[in-house]
């Protein structure tokens, strides 16, 4: 408890709308695991957000639990981090509603994710998809965090969260702590293996260029052998002209700890035919312990249950304090 008072707080979430990828691990989760000493960390499975797109209920339930198992297997120790499922902490939905009333139609209309998703789901442009950023603002502001690590694609949502928080504080005084305006991006940005100018995506259709945390070694090797490169033969880092090779180098560097220069030396005079399987093998070895541990945890439902129950209780304790303050400020009668 003393820790929680002195440490800075950090929070992030991932939607269980797709399976976690190598990109989620190298770009985010691996770095989160290293923050636990310095920060009081909260991570959640954003299942409320997942249903803005139609989900198969059994798949959503399975993926939410798998995501928890994978978080733990990636090194997020439940003793040191608060891990919870968003729908278990009802304060998210409640503050989400309040913040919808402080989010402007124009602002929500300008969100690029809303525009993209509406284009992709023309038959299901629902209200939740539109107000998604208000709920995300609630997720963040409930915990008064100092840091909210997110990918580039979520930056606009975090900025809108600031706008909403400042608007609310402007009317009612200092209710919300404004988290650091810029979202530090320490992790490697991993791109698709078949389309190296686009991010390796967990959701959306069958992206053939992605590697999932739970993929079998043979699948991973196959993915790397068919990774898109270029018409040269040299292993050289050049993001502009050689995005495929550069992405493979980023992955190899992240898995082995080698620098780009060391990698260039290692493969000088050798073609992509040697480089691509080497990257595949490095990834297989990096993911092996994670896959095995996550599979083991998935069989221990009682343990997973104890983790998410515990997490929800800790999260709700913090969230309730903020929610109560908000309800009072806006003029709701106390229970
Ligand atoms: N929108 C995020 C994503 O799609 C997930 C998310 C929901 C989130 N609420 C959050 C991330 C709050 C950080 C903080 O990946």
mmCIF file of C-alpha atoms and ligand atoms in Angstrom:
data_model
loop_
_atom_site.group_PDB
_atom_site.id
_atom_site.type_symbol
_atom_site.label_atom_id
_atom_site.label_comp_id
_atom_site.label_asym_id
_atom_site.label_seq_id
_atom_site.Cartn_x
_atom_site.Cartn_y
_atom_site.Cartn_z
ATOM 1 C CA UNK A 1 0.000 0.000 0.000
ATOM 2 C CA UNK A 2 2.862 2.323 0.854
ATOM 3 C CA UNK A 3 4.282 1.594 -2.572
ATOM 4 C CA UNK A 4 1.091 2.644 -4.234
ATOM 5 C CA UNK A 5 1.339 6.028 -2.602
ATOM 6 C CA UNK A 6 4.946 6.778 -3.462
ATOM 7 C CA UNK A 7 5.203 5.162 -6.889
ATOM 8 C CA UNK A 8 3.989 6.789 -10.060
ATOM 9 C CA UNK A 9 1.090 5.027 -11.705
ATOM 10 C CA UNK A 10 0.872 3.561 -15.172
ATOM 11 C CA UNK A 11 -2.051 2.016 -17.027
ATOM 12 C CA UNK A 12 -2.737 0.379 -20.349
ATOM 13 C CA UNK A 13 -5.191 -1.949 -22.007
ATOM 14 C CA UNK A 14 -5.452 -4.230 -24.995
ATOM 15 C CA UNK A 15 -8.697 -5.215 -26.683
ATOM 16 C CA UNK A 16 -9.166 -8.984 -26.760
ATOM 17 C CA UNK A 17 -10.499 -8.740 -30.301
ATOM 18 C CA UNK A 18 -7.633 -10.727 -31.770
ATOM 19 C CA UNK A 19 -4.786 -12.906 -30.603
ATOM 20 C CA UNK A 20 -1.649 -11.189 -29.327
ATOM 21 C CA UNK A 21 1.184 -10.961 -31.834
ATOM 22 C CA UNK A 22 4.931 -10.791 -31.810
ATOM 23 C CA UNK A 23 4.384 -7.057 -32.375
ATOM 24 C CA UNK A 24 2.303 -6.731 -29.183
ATOM 25 C CA UNK A 25 5.073 -8.447 -27.251
ATOM 26 C CA UNK A 26 8.162 -6.702 -28.629
ATOM 27 C CA UNK A 27 6.411 -3.368 -29.032
ATOM 28 C CA UNK A 28 4.567 -3.201 -25.737
ATOM 29 C CA UNK A 29 4.173 -5.985 -23.210
ATOM 30 C CA UNK A 30 7.866 -6.781 -22.863
ATOM 31 C CA UNK A 31 8.557 -3.179 -21.900
ATOM 32 C CA UNK A 32 5.643 -3.098 -19.502
ATOM 33 C CA UNK A 33 7.123 -5.992 -17.555
ATOM 34 C CA UNK A 34 10.221 -3.903 -16.872
ATOM 35 C CA UNK A 35 8.205 -1.038 -15.401
ATOM 36 C CA UNK A 36 6.856 -2.888 -12.396
ATOM 37 C CA UNK A 37 9.575 -1.756 -9.999
ATOM 38 C CA UNK A 38 9.272 1.879 -10.885
ATOM 39 C CA UNK A 39 5.529 2.201 -11.403
ATOM 40 C CA UNK A 40 2.337 0.995 -9.811
ATOM 41 C CA UNK A 41 1.004 -0.702 -12.943
ATOM 42 C CA UNK A 42 -2.566 -1.477 -14.035
ATOM 43 C CA UNK A 43 -3.262 -3.544 -17.162
ATOM 44 C CA UNK A 44 -6.632 -4.680 -18.348
ATOM 45 C CA UNK A 45 -8.329 -6.712 -21.057
ATOM 46 C CA UNK A 46 -10.572 -4.148 -22.756
ATOM 47 C CA UNK A 47 -13.546 -6.429 -23.353
ATOM 48 C CA UNK A 48 -16.046 -3.555 -23.220
ATOM 49 C CA UNK A 49 -14.209 -2.021 -26.157
ATOM 50 C CA UNK A 50 -14.068 -5.314 -28.040
ATOM 51 C CA UNK A 51 -17.852 -5.469 -28.520
ATOM 52 C CA UNK A 52 -17.901 -2.271 -30.589
ATOM 53 C CA UNK A 53 -17.250 -4.777 -33.375
ATOM 54 C CA UNK A 54 -19.394 -7.928 -33.471
ATOM 55 C CA UNK A 55 -17.697 -10.775 -31.585
ATOM 56 C CA UNK A 56 -18.400 -14.448 -31.298
ATOM 57 C CA UNK A 57 -19.171 -14.785 -27.523
ATOM 58 C CA UNK A 58 -17.238 -18.027 -26.982
ATOM 59 C CA UNK A 59 -14.216 -16.629 -28.811
ATOM 60 C CA UNK A 60 -14.292 -13.378 -26.868
ATOM 61 C CA UNK A 61 -14.418 -15.247 -23.551
ATOM 62 C CA UNK A 62 -11.564 -17.546 -24.551
ATOM 63 C CA UNK A 63 -9.425 -14.734 -25.906
ATOM 64 C CA UNK A 64 -9.902 -12.609 -22.796
ATOM 65 C CA UNK A 65 -8.610 -15.434 -20.594
ATOM 66 C CA UNK A 66 -5.842 -16.268 -23.043
ATOM 67 C CA UNK A 67 -4.775 -12.679 -23.047
ATOM 68 C CA UNK A 68 -4.498 -12.739 -19.278
ATOM 69 C CA UNK A 69 -2.488 -15.985 -19.403
ATOM 70 C CA UNK A 70 -0.253 -14.468 -22.067
ATOM 71 C CA UNK A 71 0.297 -11.247 -20.109
ATOM 72 C CA UNK A 72 1.496 -13.324 -17.176
ATOM 73 C CA UNK A 73 3.614 -15.566 -19.411
ATOM 74 C CA UNK A 74 5.209 -12.437 -20.933
ATOM 75 C CA UNK A 75 6.431 -11.446 -17.504
ATOM 76 C CA UNK A 76 3.664 -9.349 -15.991
ATOM 77 C CA UNK A 77 3.809 -10.781 -12.499
ATOM 78 C CA UNK A 78 0.350 -10.567 -10.857
ATOM 79 C CA UNK A 79 2.030 -9.946 -7.505
ATOM 80 C CA UNK A 80 3.613 -6.781 -8.857
ATOM 81 C CA UNK A 81 1.013 -5.610 -11.397
ATOM 82 C CA UNK A 82 -2.737 -5.199 -11.171
ATOM 83 C CA UNK A 83 -4.228 -7.330 -13.964
ATOM 84 C CA UNK A 84 -7.956 -7.188 -14.512
ATOM 85 C CA UNK A 85 -10.837 -7.563 -16.933
ATOM 86 C CA UNK A 86 -12.477 -4.256 -17.819
ATOM 87 C CA UNK A 87 -16.091 -5.475 -17.533
ATOM 88 C CA UNK A 88 -15.404 -6.657 -13.961
ATOM 89 C CA UNK A 89 -14.889 -3.090 -12.825
ATOM 90 C CA UNK A 90 -18.267 -1.470 -13.428
ATOM 91 C CA UNK A 91 -16.874 2.011 -12.791
ATOM 92 C CA UNK A 92 -15.485 2.005 -16.359
ATOM 93 C CA UNK A 93 -18.924 1.846 -17.946
ATOM 94 C CA UNK A 94 -20.296 4.369 -15.457
ATOM 95 C CA UNK A 95 -17.608 7.002 -15.916
ATOM 96 C CA UNK A 96 -17.706 6.241 -19.637
ATOM 97 C CA UNK A 97 -21.309 7.414 -19.722
ATOM 98 C CA UNK A 98 -20.558 10.593 -17.810
ATOM 99 C CA UNK A 99 -17.659 11.419 -20.105
ATOM 100 C CA UNK A 100 -19.787 10.863 -23.185
ATOM 101 C CA UNK A 101 -21.677 13.893 -21.970
ATOM 102 C CA UNK A 102 -18.428 15.865 -22.044
ATOM 103 C CA UNK A 103 -17.282 14.592 -25.453
ATOM 104 C CA UNK A 104 -18.342 16.602 -28.465
ATOM 105 C CA UNK A 105 -19.957 15.100 -31.530
ATOM 106 C CA UNK A 106 -17.454 16.926 -33.734
ATOM 107 C CA UNK A 107 -14.477 15.620 -31.771
ATOM 108 C CA UNK A 108 -15.687 12.039 -31.894
ATOM 109 C CA UNK A 109 -16.417 12.369 -35.619
ATOM 110 C CA UNK A 110 -12.831 13.364 -36.297
ATOM 111 C CA UNK A 111 -11.257 10.249 -34.778
ATOM 112 C CA UNK A 112 -9.407 8.396 -37.516
ATOM 113 C CA UNK A 113 -10.044 5.017 -35.896
ATOM 114 C CA UNK A 114 -13.788 5.696 -36.008
ATOM 115 C CA UNK A 115 -13.571 6.644 -39.674
ATOM 116 C CA UNK A 116 -11.495 3.557 -40.510
ATOM 117 C CA UNK A 117 -13.688 1.180 -38.561
ATOM 118 C CA UNK A 118 -16.894 2.641 -39.972
ATOM 119 C CA UNK A 119 -15.527 2.135 -43.451
ATOM 120 C CA UNK A 120 -14.672 -1.476 -42.625
ATOM 121 C CA UNK A 121 -17.940 -2.258 -40.810
ATOM 122 C CA UNK A 122 -20.423 -0.300 -42.886
ATOM 123 C CA UNK A 123 -23.265 -2.566 -41.721
ATOM 124 C CA UNK A 124 -22.545 -1.999 -38.013
ATOM 125 C CA UNK A 125 -21.614 1.625 -37.367
ATOM 126 C CA UNK A 126 -22.978 1.573 -33.842
ATOM 127 C CA UNK A 127 -23.020 4.160 -31.065
ATOM 128 C CA UNK A 128 -20.328 2.345 -29.108
ATOM 129 C CA UNK A 129 -17.922 2.561 -32.010
ATOM 130 C CA UNK A 130 -18.547 6.293 -32.055
ATOM 131 C CA UNK A 131 -18.172 6.895 -28.311
ATOM 132 C CA UNK A 132 -15.278 4.456 -27.928
ATOM 133 C CA UNK A 133 -12.853 7.305 -27.067
ATOM 134 C CA UNK A 134 -15.081 8.515 -24.199
ATOM 135 C CA UNK A 135 -14.930 5.061 -22.626
ATOM 136 C CA UNK A 136 -11.197 4.965 -23.192
ATOM 137 C CA UNK A 137 -10.904 8.355 -21.476
ATOM 138 C CA UNK A 138 -12.819 6.873 -18.534
ATOM 139 C CA UNK A 139 -10.464 3.857 -18.432
ATOM 140 C CA UNK A 140 -7.568 6.220 -18.085
ATOM 141 C CA UNK A 141 -8.956 8.955 -15.850
ATOM 142 C CA UNK A 142 -10.429 6.573 -13.269
ATOM 143 C CA UNK A 143 -6.885 5.649 -12.227
ATOM 144 C CA UNK A 144 -5.258 9.101 -12.326
ATOM 145 C CA UNK A 145 -2.166 7.606 -14.028
ATOM 146 C CA UNK A 146 1.103 9.411 -14.711
ATOM 147 C CA UNK A 147 1.835 7.408 -17.817
ATOM 148 C CA UNK A 148 -0.308 5.696 -20.440
ATOM 149 C CA UNK A 149 1.800 3.709 -22.881
ATOM 150 C CA UNK A 150 -0.028 3.113 -26.147
ATOM 151 C CA UNK A 151 0.860 2.585 -29.773
ATOM 152 C CA UNK A 152 0.896 5.304 -32.366
ATOM 153 C CA UNK A 153 -2.617 4.347 -33.508
ATOM 154 C CA UNK A 154 -4.045 5.224 -30.082
ATOM 155 C CA UNK A 155 -2.347 8.588 -29.682
ATOM 156 C CA UNK A 156 -5.314 10.529 -30.987
ATOM 157 C CA UNK A 157 -7.544 8.855 -28.391
ATOM 158 C CA UNK A 158 -5.183 9.759 -25.564
ATOM 159 C CA UNK A 159 -5.118 13.348 -26.804
ATOM 160 C CA UNK A 160 -8.901 13.452 -26.789
ATOM 161 C CA UNK A 161 -8.767 12.084 -23.242
ATOM 162 C CA UNK A 162 -6.728 15.142 -22.296
ATOM 163 C CA UNK A 163 -9.240 17.435 -23.939
ATOM 164 C CA UNK A 164 -12.132 15.795 -22.099
ATOM 165 C CA UNK A 165 -10.268 15.878 -18.770
ATOM 166 C CA UNK A 166 -9.376 19.539 -19.159
ATOM 167 C CA UNK A 167 -12.937 20.385 -20.125
ATOM 168 C CA UNK A 168 -14.294 18.585 -17.069
ATOM 169 C CA UNK A 169 -11.706 20.124 -14.739
ATOM 170 C CA UNK A 170 -12.489 23.521 -16.251
ATOM 171 C CA UNK A 171 -16.062 23.238 -15.024
ATOM 172 C CA UNK A 172 -15.616 21.379 -11.724
ATOM 173 C CA UNK A 173 -12.077 22.033 -10.512
ATOM 174 C CA UNK A 174 -9.191 19.606 -10.349
ATOM 175 C CA UNK A 175 -10.995 16.292 -10.493
ATOM 176 C CA UNK A 176 -8.811 14.476 -13.002
ATOM 177 C CA UNK A 177 -5.083 14.290 -13.134
ATOM 178 C CA UNK A 178 -3.946 15.018 -16.694
ATOM 179 C CA UNK A 179 -1.602 12.183 -17.698
ATOM 180 C CA UNK A 180 1.680 12.965 -19.437
ATOM 181 C CA UNK A 181 0.739 14.475 -22.770
ATOM 182 C CA UNK A 182 3.131 12.447 -24.731
ATOM 183 C CA UNK A 183 2.967 8.751 -24.741
ATOM 184 C CA UNK A 184 6.469 7.419 -24.569
ATOM 185 C CA UNK A 185 7.165 4.842 -27.165
ATOM 186 C CA UNK A 186 10.068 2.716 -26.055
ATOM 187 C CA UNK A 187 9.142 -0.506 -27.749
ATOM 188 C CA UNK A 188 10.082 -1.555 -31.216
ATOM 189 C CA UNK A 189 7.459 -0.912 -33.872
ATOM 190 C CA UNK A 190 6.991 -4.225 -35.622
ATOM 191 C CA UNK A 191 5.481 -4.228 -39.084
ATOM 192 C CA UNK A 192 3.645 -6.892 -41.066
ATOM 193 C CA UNK A 193 5.933 -9.457 -42.702
ATOM 194 C CA UNK A 194 4.041 -9.341 -45.969
ATOM 195 C CA UNK A 195 3.263 -5.629 -45.985
ATOM 196 C CA UNK A 196 6.149 -3.998 -44.112
ATOM 197 C CA UNK A 197 4.772 -0.477 -44.330
ATOM 198 C CA UNK A 198 1.748 -1.442 -42.179
ATOM 199 C CA UNK A 199 1.801 -2.332 -38.492
ATOM 200 C CA UNK A 200 1.619 -6.024 -37.580
ATOM 201 C CA UNK A 201 -2.014 -6.169 -36.585
ATOM 202 C CA UNK A 202 -3.674 -8.495 -34.109
ATOM 203 C CA UNK A 203 -7.218 -7.978 -35.211
ATOM 204 C CA UNK A 204 -8.751 -7.751 -38.629
ATOM 205 C CA UNK A 205 -9.115 -10.588 -41.033
ATOM 206 C CA UNK A 206 -6.309 -12.853 -41.989
ATOM 207 C CA UNK A 207 -3.206 -10.749 -42.027
ATOM 208 C CA UNK A 208 -0.811 -13.239 -43.485
ATOM 209 C CA UNK A 209 2.151 -11.199 -42.343
ATOM 210 C CA UNK A 210 1.701 -11.613 -38.641
ATOM 211 C CA UNK A 211 3.150 -13.954 -36.052
ATOM 212 C CA UNK A 212 1.002 -14.831 -33.058
ATOM 213 C CA UNK A 213 2.452 -15.417 -29.598
ATOM 214 C CA UNK A 214 0.920 -18.884 -29.604
ATOM 215 C CA UNK A 215 2.035 -19.892 -33.107
ATOM 216 C CA UNK A 216 3.846 -23.226 -33.429
ATOM 217 C CA UNK A 217 7.562 -23.071 -34.373
ATOM 218 C CA UNK A 218 6.862 -24.496 -37.870
ATOM 219 C CA UNK A 219 4.281 -21.789 -38.504
ATOM 220 C CA UNK A 220 6.696 -19.094 -37.383
ATOM 221 C CA UNK A 221 9.481 -20.435 -39.597
ATOM 222 C CA UNK A 222 7.129 -20.547 -42.570
ATOM 223 C CA UNK A 223 6.070 -16.938 -41.963
ATOM 224 C CA UNK A 224 9.655 -15.730 -41.907
ATOM 225 C CA UNK A 225 10.715 -17.720 -44.950
ATOM 226 C CA UNK A 226 8.017 -16.013 -46.974
ATOM 227 C CA UNK A 227 8.580 -12.535 -45.503
ATOM 228 C CA UNK A 228 8.688 -9.793 -48.114
ATOM 229 C CA UNK A 229 12.152 -8.310 -48.710
ATOM 230 C CA UNK A 230 13.430 -6.494 -51.811
ATOM 231 C CA UNK A 231 15.311 -7.139 -55.022
ATOM 232 C CA UNK A 232 18.759 -6.540 -53.504
ATOM 233 C CA UNK A 233 20.584 -9.178 -51.509
ATOM 234 C CA UNK A 234 22.300 -7.202 -48.754
ATOM 235 C CA UNK A 235 21.158 -7.131 -45.141
ATOM 236 C CA UNK A 236 21.288 -3.415 -44.452
ATOM 237 C CA UNK A 237 19.089 -1.126 -42.349
ATOM 238 C CA UNK A 238 17.264 1.356 -44.555
ATOM 239 C CA UNK A 239 13.666 1.896 -43.542
ATOM 240 C CA UNK A 240 12.795 4.016 -46.558
ATOM 241 C CA UNK A 241 14.126 1.806 -49.318
ATOM 242 C CA UNK A 242 14.268 -1.559 -47.604
ATOM 243 C CA UNK A 243 11.270 -1.657 -45.261
ATOM 244 C CA UNK A 244 10.985 -5.455 -45.278
ATOM 245 C CA UNK A 245 14.623 -6.149 -44.444
ATOM 246 C CA UNK A 246 14.691 -3.303 -41.914
ATOM 247 C CA UNK A 247 11.653 -4.759 -40.162
ATOM 248 C CA UNK A 248 13.326 -8.168 -40.004
ATOM 249 C CA UNK A 249 16.415 -6.501 -38.580
ATOM 250 C CA UNK A 250 14.319 -4.745 -35.933
ATOM 251 C CA UNK A 251 12.797 -8.082 -34.955
ATOM 252 C CA UNK A 252 16.160 -9.841 -34.899
ATOM 253 C CA UNK A 253 17.702 -7.027 -32.843
ATOM 254 C CA UNK A 254 14.818 -7.125 -30.368
ATOM 255 C CA UNK A 255 15.097 -10.905 -29.952
ATOM 256 C CA UNK A 256 18.889 -11.185 -29.744
ATOM 257 C CA UNK A 257 19.953 -7.840 -28.274
ATOM 258 C CA UNK A 258 22.317 -7.288 -31.207
ATOM 259 C CA UNK A 259 22.783 -3.870 -32.791
ATOM 260 C CA UNK A 260 21.984 -3.173 -36.454
ATOM 261 C CA UNK A 261 25.679 -2.903 -37.152
ATOM 262 C CA UNK A 262 26.394 -6.297 -35.617
ATOM 263 C CA UNK A 263 23.582 -7.791 -37.669
ATOM 264 C CA UNK A 264 24.895 -6.254 -40.883
ATOM 265 C CA UNK A 265 28.313 -7.739 -40.125
ATOM 266 C CA UNK A 266 26.899 -11.127 -39.211
ATOM 267 C CA UNK A 267 25.101 -11.416 -42.551
ATOM 268 C CA UNK A 268 27.504 -9.587 -44.815
ATOM 269 C CA UNK A 269 28.024 -11.608 -47.957
ATOM 270 C CA UNK A 270 25.116 -13.880 -47.044
ATOM 271 C CA UNK A 271 21.774 -13.496 -48.782
ATOM 272 C CA UNK A 272 18.232 -13.300 -47.512
ATOM 273 C CA UNK A 273 18.062 -17.089 -47.815
ATOM 274 C CA UNK A 274 20.201 -17.302 -44.690
ATOM 275 C CA UNK A 275 18.954 -14.186 -42.961
ATOM 276 C CA UNK A 276 15.224 -14.940 -42.992
ATOM 277 C CA UNK A 277 15.401 -18.354 -41.271
ATOM 278 C CA UNK A 278 17.854 -16.927 -38.733
ATOM 279 C CA UNK A 279 15.281 -14.308 -37.767
ATOM 280 C CA UNK A 280 12.620 -17.034 -37.633
ATOM 281 C CA UNK A 281 14.733 -19.120 -35.273
ATOM 282 C CA UNK A 282 15.446 -16.172 -32.989
ATOM 283 C CA UNK A 283 11.696 -15.508 -32.784
ATOM 284 C CA UNK A 284 10.899 -19.173 -32.123
ATOM 285 C CA UNK A 285 13.341 -19.205 -29.208
ATOM 286 C CA UNK A 286 12.055 -15.905 -27.827
ATOM 287 C CA UNK A 287 8.435 -17.029 -27.936
ATOM 288 C CA UNK A 288 8.920 -20.650 -26.854
ATOM 289 C CA UNK A 289 8.927 -20.078 -23.074
ATOM 290 C CA UNK A 290 5.995 -17.671 -23.381
ATOM 291 C CA UNK A 291 3.915 -20.091 -25.417
ATOM 292 C CA UNK A 292 4.623 -22.959 -23.052
ATOM 293 C CA UNK A 293 3.896 -20.974 -19.928
ATOM 294 C CA UNK A 294 0.685 -19.484 -21.369
ATOM 295 C CA UNK A 295 -0.523 -22.958 -22.380
ATOM 296 C CA UNK A 296 0.193 -24.225 -18.879
ATOM 297 C CA UNK A 297 -1.659 -21.293 -17.288
ATOM 298 C CA UNK A 298 -4.676 -21.801 -19.568
ATOM 299 C CA UNK A 299 -5.131 -25.212 -17.954
ATOM 300 C CA UNK A 300 -5.084 -23.670 -14.493
ATOM 301 C CA UNK A 301 -8.410 -21.858 -14.562
ATOM 302 C CA UNK A 302 -8.541 -21.569 -10.773
ATOM 303 C CA UNK A 303 -5.280 -19.639 -10.763
ATOM 304 C CA UNK A 304 -6.386 -17.307 -13.569
ATOM 305 C CA UNK A 305 -9.619 -16.705 -11.704
ATOM 306 C CA UNK A 306 -7.760 -15.779 -8.538
ATOM 307 C CA UNK A 307 -5.624 -13.330 -10.518
ATOM 308 C CA UNK A 308 -8.486 -11.513 -12.230
ATOM 309 C CA UNK A 309 -10.640 -11.421 -9.104
ATOM 310 C CA UNK A 310 -7.828 -9.979 -7.091
ATOM 311 C CA UNK A 311 -7.013 -7.521 -9.864
ATOM 312 C CA UNK A 312 -10.609 -6.353 -10.198
ATOM 313 C CA UNK A 313 -10.828 -5.763 -6.475
ATOM 314 C CA UNK A 314 -7.690 -3.635 -6.423
ATOM 315 C CA UNK A 315 -8.725 -1.744 -9.544
ATOM 316 C CA UNK A 316 -12.238 -1.081 -8.242
ATOM 317 C CA UNK A 317 -10.852 0.366 -5.033
ATOM 318 C CA UNK A 318 -8.987 3.049 -6.967
ATOM 319 C CA UNK A 319 -11.677 3.538 -9.618
ATOM 320 C CA UNK A 320 -14.476 3.972 -7.096
ATOM 321 C CA UNK A 321 -12.743 6.891 -5.413
ATOM 322 C CA UNK A 322 -12.595 8.797 -8.687
ATOM 323 C CA UNK A 323 -16.121 7.866 -9.703
ATOM 324 C CA UNK A 324 -17.579 8.991 -6.380
ATOM 325 C CA UNK A 325 -15.868 12.351 -6.713
ATOM 326 C CA UNK A 326 -17.205 12.759 -10.252
ATOM 327 C CA UNK A 327 -20.773 11.846 -9.258
ATOM 328 C CA UNK A 328 -20.655 14.380 -6.468
ATOM 329 C CA UNK A 329 -19.256 17.112 -8.695
ATOM 330 C CA UNK A 330 -21.855 16.699 -11.412
ATOM 331 C CA UNK A 331 -24.662 16.816 -8.854
ATOM 332 C CA UNK A 332 -25.841 13.241 -8.313
ATOM 333 C CA UNK A 333 -27.379 12.547 -4.905
ATOM 334 C CA UNK A 334 -25.096 10.445 -2.706
ATOM 335 C CA UNK A 335 -26.300 6.890 -1.971
HETATM 336 N N1 LIG B 1 -8.045 1.330 -27.517
HETATM 337 C C1 LIG B 1 -6.926 0.519 -27.122
HETATM 338 C C2 LIG B 1 -6.552 -0.403 -28.299
HETATM 339 O O1 LIG B 1 -7.318 -0.568 -29.203
HETATM 340 C C3 LIG B 1 -7.245 -0.313 -25.915
HETATM 341 C C4 LIG B 1 -7.580 0.526 -24.745
HETATM 342 C C5 LIG B 1 -8.813 0.699 -24.222
HETATM 343 C C6 LIG B 1 -6.688 1.322 -23.964
HETATM 344 N N2 LIG B 1 -8.765 1.540 -23.149
HETATM 345 C C7 LIG B 1 -7.480 1.920 -22.965
HETATM 346 C C8 LIG B 1 -5.327 1.562 -24.011
HETATM 347 C C9 LIG B 1 -6.918 2.798 -22.026
HETATM 348 C C10 LIG B 1 -4.759 2.423 -23.073
HETATM 349 C C11 LIG B 1 -5.564 3.031 -22.085
HETATM 350 O O2 LIG B 1 -5.492 -0.975 -28.295
#
